[in-house]
Coordinates of C-alpha atoms and ligand atoms in Angstrom, one line a residue:
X3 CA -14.9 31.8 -7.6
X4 CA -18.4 31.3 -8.8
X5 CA -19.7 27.9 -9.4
X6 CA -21.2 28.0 -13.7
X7 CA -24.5 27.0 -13.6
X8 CA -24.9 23.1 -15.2
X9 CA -27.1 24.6 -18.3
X10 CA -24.0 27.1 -19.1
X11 CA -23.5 27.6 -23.3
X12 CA -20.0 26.7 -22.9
X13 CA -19.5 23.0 -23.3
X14 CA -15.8 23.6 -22.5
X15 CA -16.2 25.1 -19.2
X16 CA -15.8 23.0 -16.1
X17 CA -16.1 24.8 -12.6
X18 CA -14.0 21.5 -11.8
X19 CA -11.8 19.4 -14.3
X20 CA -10.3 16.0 -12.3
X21 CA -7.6 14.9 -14.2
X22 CA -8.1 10.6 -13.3
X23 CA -10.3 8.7 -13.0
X24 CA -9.7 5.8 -10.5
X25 CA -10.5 6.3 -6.7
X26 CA -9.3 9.1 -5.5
X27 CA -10.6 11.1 -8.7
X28 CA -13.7 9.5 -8.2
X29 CA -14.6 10.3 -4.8
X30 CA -13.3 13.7 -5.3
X31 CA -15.9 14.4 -8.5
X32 CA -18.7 13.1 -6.3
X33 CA -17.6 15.1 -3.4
X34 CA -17.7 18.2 -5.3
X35 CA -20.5 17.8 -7.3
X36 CA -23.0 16.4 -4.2
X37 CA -21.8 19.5 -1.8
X38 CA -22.4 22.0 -5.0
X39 CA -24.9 20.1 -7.2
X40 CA -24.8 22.9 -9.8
X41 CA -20.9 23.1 -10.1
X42 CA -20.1 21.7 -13.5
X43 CA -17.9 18.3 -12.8
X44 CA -16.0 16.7 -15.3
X45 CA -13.3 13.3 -15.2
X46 CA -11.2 12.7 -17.7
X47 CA -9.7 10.0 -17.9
X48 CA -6.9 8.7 -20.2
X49 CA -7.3 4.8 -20.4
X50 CA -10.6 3.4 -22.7
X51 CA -11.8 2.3 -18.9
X52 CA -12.4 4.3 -15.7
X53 CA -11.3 2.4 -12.4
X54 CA -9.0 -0.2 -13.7
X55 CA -7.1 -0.5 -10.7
X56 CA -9.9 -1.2 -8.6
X57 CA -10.9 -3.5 -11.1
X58 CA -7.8 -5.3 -10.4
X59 CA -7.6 -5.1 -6.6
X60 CA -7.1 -7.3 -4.2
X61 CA -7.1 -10.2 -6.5
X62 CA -10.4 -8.8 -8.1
X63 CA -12.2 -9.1 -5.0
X64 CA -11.1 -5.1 -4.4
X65 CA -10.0 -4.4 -0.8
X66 CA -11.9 -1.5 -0.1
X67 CA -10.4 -0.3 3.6
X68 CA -9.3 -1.7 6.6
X69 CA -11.2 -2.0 9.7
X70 CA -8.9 0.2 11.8
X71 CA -10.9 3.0 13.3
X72 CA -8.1 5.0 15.5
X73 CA -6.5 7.3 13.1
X74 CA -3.5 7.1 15.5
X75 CA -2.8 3.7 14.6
X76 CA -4.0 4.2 11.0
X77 CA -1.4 6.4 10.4
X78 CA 1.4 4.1 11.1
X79 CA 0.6 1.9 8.4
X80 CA 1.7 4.3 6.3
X81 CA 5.3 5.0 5.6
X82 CA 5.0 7.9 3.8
X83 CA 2.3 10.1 4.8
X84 CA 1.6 9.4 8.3
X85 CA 1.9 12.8 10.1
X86 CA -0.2 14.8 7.1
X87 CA -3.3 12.2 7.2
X88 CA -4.2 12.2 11.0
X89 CA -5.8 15.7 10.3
X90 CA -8.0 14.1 7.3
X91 CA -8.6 10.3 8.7
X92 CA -10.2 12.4 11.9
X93 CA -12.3 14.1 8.9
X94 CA -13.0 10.6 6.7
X95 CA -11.3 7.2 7.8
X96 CA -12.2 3.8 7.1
X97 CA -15.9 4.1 9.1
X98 CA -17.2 6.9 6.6
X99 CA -15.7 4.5 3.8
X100 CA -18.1 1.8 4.9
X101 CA -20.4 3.5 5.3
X102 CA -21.0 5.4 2.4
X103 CA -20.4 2.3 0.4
X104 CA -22.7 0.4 2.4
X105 CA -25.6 3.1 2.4
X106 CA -24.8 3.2 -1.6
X107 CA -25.9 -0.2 -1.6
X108 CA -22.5 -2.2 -1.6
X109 CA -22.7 -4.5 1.4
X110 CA -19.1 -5.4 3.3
X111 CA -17.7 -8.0 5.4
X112 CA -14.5 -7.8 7.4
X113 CA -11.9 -10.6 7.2
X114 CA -10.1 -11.8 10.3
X115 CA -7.0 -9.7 9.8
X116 CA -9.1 -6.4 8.9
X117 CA -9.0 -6.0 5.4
X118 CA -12.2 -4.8 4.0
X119 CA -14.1 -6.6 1.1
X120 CA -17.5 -6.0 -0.4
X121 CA -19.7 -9.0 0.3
X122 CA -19.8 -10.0 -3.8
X123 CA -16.0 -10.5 -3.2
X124 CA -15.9 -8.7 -7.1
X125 CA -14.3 -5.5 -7.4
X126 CA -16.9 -4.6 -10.0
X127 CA -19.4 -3.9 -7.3
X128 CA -17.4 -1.0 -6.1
X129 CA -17.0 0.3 -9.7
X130 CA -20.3 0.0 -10.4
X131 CA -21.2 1.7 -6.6
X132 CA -19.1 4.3 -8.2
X133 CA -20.1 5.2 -11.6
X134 CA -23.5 5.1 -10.5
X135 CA -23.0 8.1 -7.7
X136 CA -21.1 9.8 -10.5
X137 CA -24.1 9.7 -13.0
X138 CA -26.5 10.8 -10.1
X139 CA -24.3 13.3 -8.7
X140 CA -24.0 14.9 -12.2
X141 CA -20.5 14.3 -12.9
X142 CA -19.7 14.0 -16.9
X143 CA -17.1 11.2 -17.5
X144 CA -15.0 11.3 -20.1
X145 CA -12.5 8.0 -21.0
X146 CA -10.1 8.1 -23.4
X147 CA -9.0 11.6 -22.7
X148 CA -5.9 12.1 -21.5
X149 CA -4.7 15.7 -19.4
X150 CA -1.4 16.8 -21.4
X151 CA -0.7 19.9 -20.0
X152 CA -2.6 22.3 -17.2
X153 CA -1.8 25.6 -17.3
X154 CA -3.0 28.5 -14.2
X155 CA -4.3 31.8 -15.7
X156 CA -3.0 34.7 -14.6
X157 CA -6.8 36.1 -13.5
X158 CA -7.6 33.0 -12.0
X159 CA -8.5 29.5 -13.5
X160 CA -6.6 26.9 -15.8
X161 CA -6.3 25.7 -18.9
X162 CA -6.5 22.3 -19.3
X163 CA -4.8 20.5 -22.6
X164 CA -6.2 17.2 -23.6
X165 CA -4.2 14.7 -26.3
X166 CA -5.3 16.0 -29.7
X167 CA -5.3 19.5 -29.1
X168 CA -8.4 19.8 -27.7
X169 CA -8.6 22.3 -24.9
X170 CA -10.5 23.0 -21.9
X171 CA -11.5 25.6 -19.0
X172 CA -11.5 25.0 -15.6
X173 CA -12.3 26.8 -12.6
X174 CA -10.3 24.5 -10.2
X175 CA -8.7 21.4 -11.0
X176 CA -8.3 18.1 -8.8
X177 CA -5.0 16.0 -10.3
X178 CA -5.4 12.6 -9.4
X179 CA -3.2 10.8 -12.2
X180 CA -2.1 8.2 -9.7
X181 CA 1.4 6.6 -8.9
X182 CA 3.9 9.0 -10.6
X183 CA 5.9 5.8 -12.2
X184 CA 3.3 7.3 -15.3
X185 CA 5.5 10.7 -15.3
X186 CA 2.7 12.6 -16.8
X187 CA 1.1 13.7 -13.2
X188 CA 4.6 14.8 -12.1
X189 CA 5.2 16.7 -14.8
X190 CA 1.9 18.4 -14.3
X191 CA 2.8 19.6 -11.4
X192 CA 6.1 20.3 -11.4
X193 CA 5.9 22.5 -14.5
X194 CA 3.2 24.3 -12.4
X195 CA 5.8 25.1 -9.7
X196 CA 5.4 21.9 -7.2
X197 CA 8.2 19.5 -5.6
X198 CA 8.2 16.0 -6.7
X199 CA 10.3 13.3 -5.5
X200 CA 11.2 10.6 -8.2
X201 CA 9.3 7.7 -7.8
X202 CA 10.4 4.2 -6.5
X203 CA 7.9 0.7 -6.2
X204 CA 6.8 -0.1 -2.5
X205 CA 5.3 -3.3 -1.6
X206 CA 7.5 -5.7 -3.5
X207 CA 8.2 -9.1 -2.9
X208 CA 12.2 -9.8 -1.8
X209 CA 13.7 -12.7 -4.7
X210 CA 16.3 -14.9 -2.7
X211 CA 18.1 -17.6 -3.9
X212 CA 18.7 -20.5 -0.4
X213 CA 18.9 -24.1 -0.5
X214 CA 17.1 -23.5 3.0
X215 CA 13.8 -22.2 1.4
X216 CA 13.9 -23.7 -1.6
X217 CA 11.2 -26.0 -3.1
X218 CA 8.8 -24.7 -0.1
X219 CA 6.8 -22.6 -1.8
X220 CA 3.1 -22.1 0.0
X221 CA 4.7 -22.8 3.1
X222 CA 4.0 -19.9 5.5
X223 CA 5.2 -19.0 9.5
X224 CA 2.4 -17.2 11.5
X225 CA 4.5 -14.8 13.4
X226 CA 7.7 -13.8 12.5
X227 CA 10.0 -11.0 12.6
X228 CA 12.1 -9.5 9.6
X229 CA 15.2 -7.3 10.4
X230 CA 17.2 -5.0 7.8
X231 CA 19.5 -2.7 8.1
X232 CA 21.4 -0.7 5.3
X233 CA 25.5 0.0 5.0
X234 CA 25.8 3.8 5.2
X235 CA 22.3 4.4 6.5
X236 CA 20.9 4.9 9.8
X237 CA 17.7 3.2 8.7
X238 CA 16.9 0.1 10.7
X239 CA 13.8 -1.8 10.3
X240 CA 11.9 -4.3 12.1
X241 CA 9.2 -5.8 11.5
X242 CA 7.1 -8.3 13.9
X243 CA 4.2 -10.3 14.5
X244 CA 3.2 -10.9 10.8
X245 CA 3.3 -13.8 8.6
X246 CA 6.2 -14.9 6.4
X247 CA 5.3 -16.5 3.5
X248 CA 7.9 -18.7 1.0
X249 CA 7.1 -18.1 -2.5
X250 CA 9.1 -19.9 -5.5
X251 CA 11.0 -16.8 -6.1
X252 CA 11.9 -16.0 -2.1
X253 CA 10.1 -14.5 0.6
X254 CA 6.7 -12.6 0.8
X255 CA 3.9 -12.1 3.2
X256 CA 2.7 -9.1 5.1
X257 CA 6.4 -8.7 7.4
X258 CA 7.8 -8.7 3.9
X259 CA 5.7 -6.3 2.3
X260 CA 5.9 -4.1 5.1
X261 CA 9.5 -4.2 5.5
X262 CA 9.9 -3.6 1.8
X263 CA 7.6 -0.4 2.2
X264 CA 9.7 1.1 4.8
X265 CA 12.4 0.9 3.0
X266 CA 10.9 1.5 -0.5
X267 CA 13.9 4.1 -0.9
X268 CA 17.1 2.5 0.5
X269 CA 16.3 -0.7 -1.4
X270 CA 16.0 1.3 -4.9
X271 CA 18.9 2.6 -3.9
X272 CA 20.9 -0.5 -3.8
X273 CA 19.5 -2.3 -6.5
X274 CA 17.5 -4.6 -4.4
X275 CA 20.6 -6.2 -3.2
X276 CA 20.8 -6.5 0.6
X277 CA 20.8 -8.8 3.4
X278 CA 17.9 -9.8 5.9
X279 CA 17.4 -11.6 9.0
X280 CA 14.1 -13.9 9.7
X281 CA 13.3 -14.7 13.4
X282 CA 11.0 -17.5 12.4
X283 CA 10.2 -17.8 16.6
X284 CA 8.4 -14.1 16.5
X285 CA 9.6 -12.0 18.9
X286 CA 12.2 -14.6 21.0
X287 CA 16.0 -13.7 21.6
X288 CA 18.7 -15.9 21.5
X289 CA 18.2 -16.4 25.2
X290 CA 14.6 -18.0 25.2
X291 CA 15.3 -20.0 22.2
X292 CA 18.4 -22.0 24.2
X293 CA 15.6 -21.8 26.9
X294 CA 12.8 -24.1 24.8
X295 CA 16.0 -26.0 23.6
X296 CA 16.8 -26.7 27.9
X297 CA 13.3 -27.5 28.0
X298 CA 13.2 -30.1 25.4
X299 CA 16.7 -31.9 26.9
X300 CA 14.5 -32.5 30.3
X301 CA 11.0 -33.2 28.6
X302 CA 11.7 -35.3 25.1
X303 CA 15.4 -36.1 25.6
X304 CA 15.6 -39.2 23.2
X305 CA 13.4 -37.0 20.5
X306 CA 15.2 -36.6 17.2
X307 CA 15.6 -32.9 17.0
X308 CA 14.9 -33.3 13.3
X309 CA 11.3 -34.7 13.7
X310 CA 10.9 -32.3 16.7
X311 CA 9.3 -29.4 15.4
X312 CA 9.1 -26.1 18.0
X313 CA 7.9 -22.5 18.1
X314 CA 5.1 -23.3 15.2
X315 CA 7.8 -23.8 12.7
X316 CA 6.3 -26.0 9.5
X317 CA 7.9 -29.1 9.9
X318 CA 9.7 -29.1 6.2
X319 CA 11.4 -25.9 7.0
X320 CA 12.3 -27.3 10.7
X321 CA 14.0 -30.0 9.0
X322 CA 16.2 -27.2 7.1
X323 CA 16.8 -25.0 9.4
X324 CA 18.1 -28.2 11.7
X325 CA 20.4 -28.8 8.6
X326 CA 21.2 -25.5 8.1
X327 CA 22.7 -25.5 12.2
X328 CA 24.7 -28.9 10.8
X329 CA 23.0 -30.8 13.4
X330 CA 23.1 -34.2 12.4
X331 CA 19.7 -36.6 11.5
X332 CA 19.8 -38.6 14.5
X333 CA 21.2 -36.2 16.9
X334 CA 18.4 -35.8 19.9
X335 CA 18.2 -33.1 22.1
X336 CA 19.6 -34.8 25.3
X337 CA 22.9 -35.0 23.2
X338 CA 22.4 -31.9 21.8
X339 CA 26.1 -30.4 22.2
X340 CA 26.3 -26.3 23.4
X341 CA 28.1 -24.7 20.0
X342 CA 24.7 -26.7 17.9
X343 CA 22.3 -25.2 20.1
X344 CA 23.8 -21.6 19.6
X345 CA 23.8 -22.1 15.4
X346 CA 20.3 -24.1 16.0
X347 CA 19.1 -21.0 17.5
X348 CA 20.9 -18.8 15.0
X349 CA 19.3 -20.5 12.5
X350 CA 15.5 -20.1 13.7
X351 CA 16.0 -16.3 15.4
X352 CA 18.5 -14.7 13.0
X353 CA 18.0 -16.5 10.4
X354 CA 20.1 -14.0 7.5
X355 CA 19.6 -14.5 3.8
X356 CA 20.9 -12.2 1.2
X357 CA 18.0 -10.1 -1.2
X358 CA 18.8 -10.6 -4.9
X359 CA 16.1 -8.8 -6.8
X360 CA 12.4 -8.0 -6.3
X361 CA 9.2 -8.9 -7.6
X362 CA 5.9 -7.1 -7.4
X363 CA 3.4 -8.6 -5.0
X364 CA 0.1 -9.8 -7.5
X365 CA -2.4 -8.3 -4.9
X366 CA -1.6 -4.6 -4.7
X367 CA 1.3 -2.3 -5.2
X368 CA 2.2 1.1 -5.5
X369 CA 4.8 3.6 -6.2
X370 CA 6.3 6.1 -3.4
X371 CA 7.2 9.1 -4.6
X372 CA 4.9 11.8 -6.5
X373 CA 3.7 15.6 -5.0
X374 CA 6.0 16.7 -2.6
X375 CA 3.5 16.6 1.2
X376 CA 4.8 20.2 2.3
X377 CA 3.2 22.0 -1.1
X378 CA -0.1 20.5 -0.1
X379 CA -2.2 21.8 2.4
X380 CA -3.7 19.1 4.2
X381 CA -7.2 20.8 5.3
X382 CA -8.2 21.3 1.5
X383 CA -6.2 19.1 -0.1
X384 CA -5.3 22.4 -2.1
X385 CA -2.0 23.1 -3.8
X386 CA 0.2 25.9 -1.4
X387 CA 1.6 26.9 -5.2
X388 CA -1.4 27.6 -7.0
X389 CA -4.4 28.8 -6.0
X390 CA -7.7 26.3 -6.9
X391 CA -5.0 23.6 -7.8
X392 CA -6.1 20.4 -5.6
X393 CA -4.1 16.9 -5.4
X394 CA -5.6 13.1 -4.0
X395 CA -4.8 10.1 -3.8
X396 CA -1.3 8.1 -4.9
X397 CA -0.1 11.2 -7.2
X398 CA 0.6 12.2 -3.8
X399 CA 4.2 11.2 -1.5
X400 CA 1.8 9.0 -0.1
X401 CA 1.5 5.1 0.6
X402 CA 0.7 2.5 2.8
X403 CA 1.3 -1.2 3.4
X404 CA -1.1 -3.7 2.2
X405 CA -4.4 -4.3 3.5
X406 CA -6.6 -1.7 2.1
X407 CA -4.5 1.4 3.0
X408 CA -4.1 3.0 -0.1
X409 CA -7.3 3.0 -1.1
X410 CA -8.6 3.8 2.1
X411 CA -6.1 7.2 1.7
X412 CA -7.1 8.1 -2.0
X413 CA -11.1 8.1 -0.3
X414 CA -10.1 10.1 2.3
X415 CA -7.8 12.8 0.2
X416 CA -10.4 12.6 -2.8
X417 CA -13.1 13.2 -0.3
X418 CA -11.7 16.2 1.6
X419 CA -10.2 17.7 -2.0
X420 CA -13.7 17.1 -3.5
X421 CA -15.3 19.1 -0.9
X422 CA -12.9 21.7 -0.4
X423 CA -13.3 22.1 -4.2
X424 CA -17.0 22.6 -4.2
X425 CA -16.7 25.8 -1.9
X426 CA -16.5 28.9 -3.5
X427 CA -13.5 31.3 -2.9
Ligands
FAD6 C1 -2.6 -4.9 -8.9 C2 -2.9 -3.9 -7.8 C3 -3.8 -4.3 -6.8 C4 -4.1 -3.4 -5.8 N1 -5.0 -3.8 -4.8 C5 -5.3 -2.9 -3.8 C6 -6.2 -3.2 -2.8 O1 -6.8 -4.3 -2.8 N2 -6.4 -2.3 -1.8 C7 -5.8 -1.1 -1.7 O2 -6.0 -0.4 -0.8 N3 -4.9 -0.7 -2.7 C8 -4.7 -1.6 -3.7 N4 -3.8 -1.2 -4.7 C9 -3.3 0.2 -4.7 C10 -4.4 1.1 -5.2 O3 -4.9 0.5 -6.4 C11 -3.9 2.5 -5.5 O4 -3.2 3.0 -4.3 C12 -5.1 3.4 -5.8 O5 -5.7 2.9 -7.0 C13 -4.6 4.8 -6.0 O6 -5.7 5.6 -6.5 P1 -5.6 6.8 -7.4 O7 -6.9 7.3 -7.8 O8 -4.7 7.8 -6.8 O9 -4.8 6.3 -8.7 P2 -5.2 5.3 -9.8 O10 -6.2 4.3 -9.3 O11 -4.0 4.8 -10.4 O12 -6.0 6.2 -10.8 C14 -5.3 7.2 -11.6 C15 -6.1 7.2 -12.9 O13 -5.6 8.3 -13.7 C16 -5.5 8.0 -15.1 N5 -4.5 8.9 -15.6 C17 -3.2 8.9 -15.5 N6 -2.6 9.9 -16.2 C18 -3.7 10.5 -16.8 C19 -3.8 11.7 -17.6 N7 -2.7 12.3 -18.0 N8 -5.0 12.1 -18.1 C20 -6.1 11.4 -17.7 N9 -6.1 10.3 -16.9 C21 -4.9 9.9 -16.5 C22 -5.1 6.5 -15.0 O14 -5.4 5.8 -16.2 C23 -5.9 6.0 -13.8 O15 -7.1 5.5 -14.2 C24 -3.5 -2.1 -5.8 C25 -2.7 -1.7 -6.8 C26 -2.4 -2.6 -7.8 C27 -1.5 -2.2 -8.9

């Protein structure tokens, strides 16, 4: 296909129309128009703003990307997605994100756990970063425009339908409506031939109702490990080495976030009512637990086991977790009788509540679900159904876990898409 020239008569002709305008729509229109910087570029987007969710990111500070450089172990940070973006993260993964934000003028700073922030710690840096590459590029943005319908022409090129009747011409089209919760995007595509698989919220919080965590909200344990398994299901998950946090509604924190993304599905499925277990102690059995406990008869035997925190447990939810094993407030651990130890250690390495609900996590959260991976080819980012039809971003079956992930996978798909877009053919 011929790229129209920018001065073309036809103010309704777009060599590329991206239906979406938040990251992955972005980086895709500047892809496209920067590789072929006479290709006509347009963004439509349906809200009054472009970029709302990064406005909202990460708290408002926007977390950009994480500062994991080996796409092997980006990919497993991503529950849905994982084998289909090694190809692309090779092609753009969170180094080219830094650095074309950086050279764009946004300066960043890694936190200690990886996650990606621009130094202004104010998501309006990256919008601004954004719009302005846009403008220079070339790319005409249009807000309060919504895609209603997008139709492939027989003899090549689409239609696109905007809210009010107004109607468009595109030679290719990017769809980059986001998280198919808004069912327009799936519609889209699915009328245009596509799989979709029905959308379901990843990265909740789990709401649990304990007299063992209650009251402790802000309390949080370093290194735990979060266990859940499903009646009927083979699914098993376990999460480790991440922080537990105690929120007044139940648990949250990275291990829960990440457990809750693994099992985005299953947990739809049973109304967000299942049961977990907590190993407060990390990655310690049952075994080294009674260990520490032998330890503690020889070394601090007249030590109230109450007032004798171990294994980095805060010592308000020590204190409940001694109550919770019914071991009494004077009881020490020279004295500490066999059958308490074993429900002491029950209590602090398989710790089970039951899940009663869920509630999204402030920071970020997405939807899994959307454009089924296998219609997709990966290397383009170009529709297997229709021909000049391109997809990015969370539109996509793709998400991660918190940290930076899914944005750092609508950059990359936008990117490649973008680009593959710009060619001719
Ligand atoms: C509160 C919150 C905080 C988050 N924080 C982070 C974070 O810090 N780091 C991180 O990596 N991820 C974060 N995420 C996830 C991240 O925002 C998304 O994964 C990412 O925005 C997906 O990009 P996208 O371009 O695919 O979709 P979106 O950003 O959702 O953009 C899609 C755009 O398409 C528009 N649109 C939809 N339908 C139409 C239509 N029919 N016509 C025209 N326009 C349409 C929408 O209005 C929207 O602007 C957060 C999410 C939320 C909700």
């Amino acid at each position: 296909m011929e790229l129209n020239d920018r001065e073309s008569p036809m103010n309704n002709a777009f060599d590329l129309v991206v239906a979406g305008g938040g990251a992955a729509g972005f980086f895709g229109a500047i892809a496209c128009a920067e590789a072929a910087p006479r290709a006509r570029v347009v963004i439509l987007e349906g809200a009054r703003e472009v970029l709302g969710k990064v406005k909202i990111s990460g708290g408002g500070r926007c977390n950009v990307t994480h500062a994991c450089f080996d796409p092997r172990e980006l990919i497993a940070r991503y529950p849905r997605g994982s084998q289909q973006l090694i190809g692309p993260f090779h092609r753009w993964g969170p180094a080219d994100t830094m650095d074309w934000f950086e050279t764009r003028g946004v300066p960043l700073k890694t936190e200690g756990d990886g996650r990606v922030f621009p130094v202004s710690d104010d998501s309006q840096s990256i919008i601004d970063c954004l719009t302005r590459a846009a403008r220079d590029a070339g790319v005409t943005v249009r807000t309060s425009t919504a895609v209603e319908d997008v139709t492939a022409n027989p003899e090549g090129g689409f239609d696109v339908a905007l809210t009010g009747g107004e109607r468009l011409r595109a030679g290719k089209v990017l769809l980059t409506t986001g998280g198919t919760r808004n069912r327009i995007g799936a519609d889209i595509a699915e009328k245009l031939g596509h799989r979709v698989l029905p959308a379901a919220p990843s990265l909740f919080t789990f709401k649990i109702d304990d007299p063992r965590i209650e009251g402790l909200q802000g309390l949080s344990v370093a290194n735990a490990r979060v266990g859940v398994a499903f009646p009927g299901s083979d699914l098993h998950i376990v999460i480790g080495g991440a922080p537990v946090l105690v929120t007044h509604w139940g648990l949250s924190g990275p291990a829960i976030l990440r457990t809750s993304a693994e099992g985005a599905r299953e947990m739809q499925g049973c109304d967000y009512r299942f049961e977990i277990d907590v190993n407060w102690c990390g990655e310690r059995d049952e075994k080294a637990i009674i260990a520490e406990f032998d330890r503690c008869r020889v070394e601090s035997p007249r030590r109230a086991i109450v007032n004798d925190p171990r294994f980095d447990i805060p010592a308000r939810l020590w204190k409940r977790l001694v109550a919770a094993a019914a071991a009494g407030e004077d009881l020490r651990w020279a004295q500490l009788p066999r059958e308490t130890a074993r429900a002491l250690a029950q209590q602090l390495g398989e710790c089970r509540f039951a899940v009663d609900g869920k509630s999204m996590n402030k920071d970020e959260f997405v939807t899994c679900g959307g454009v089924h991976l296998g219609d997709v080819n990966f290397k383009t980012m170009e529709s297997r159904v229709v021909a000049g039809l391109h997809f990015a971003g969370e539109v996509l079956d793709i998400d991660g876990v918190t940290g930076g992930f899914n944005f750092q996978s609508a950059w990359t798909t936008g990117k490649i898409a973008g680009g593959a877009a710009a060619e001719s053919g």
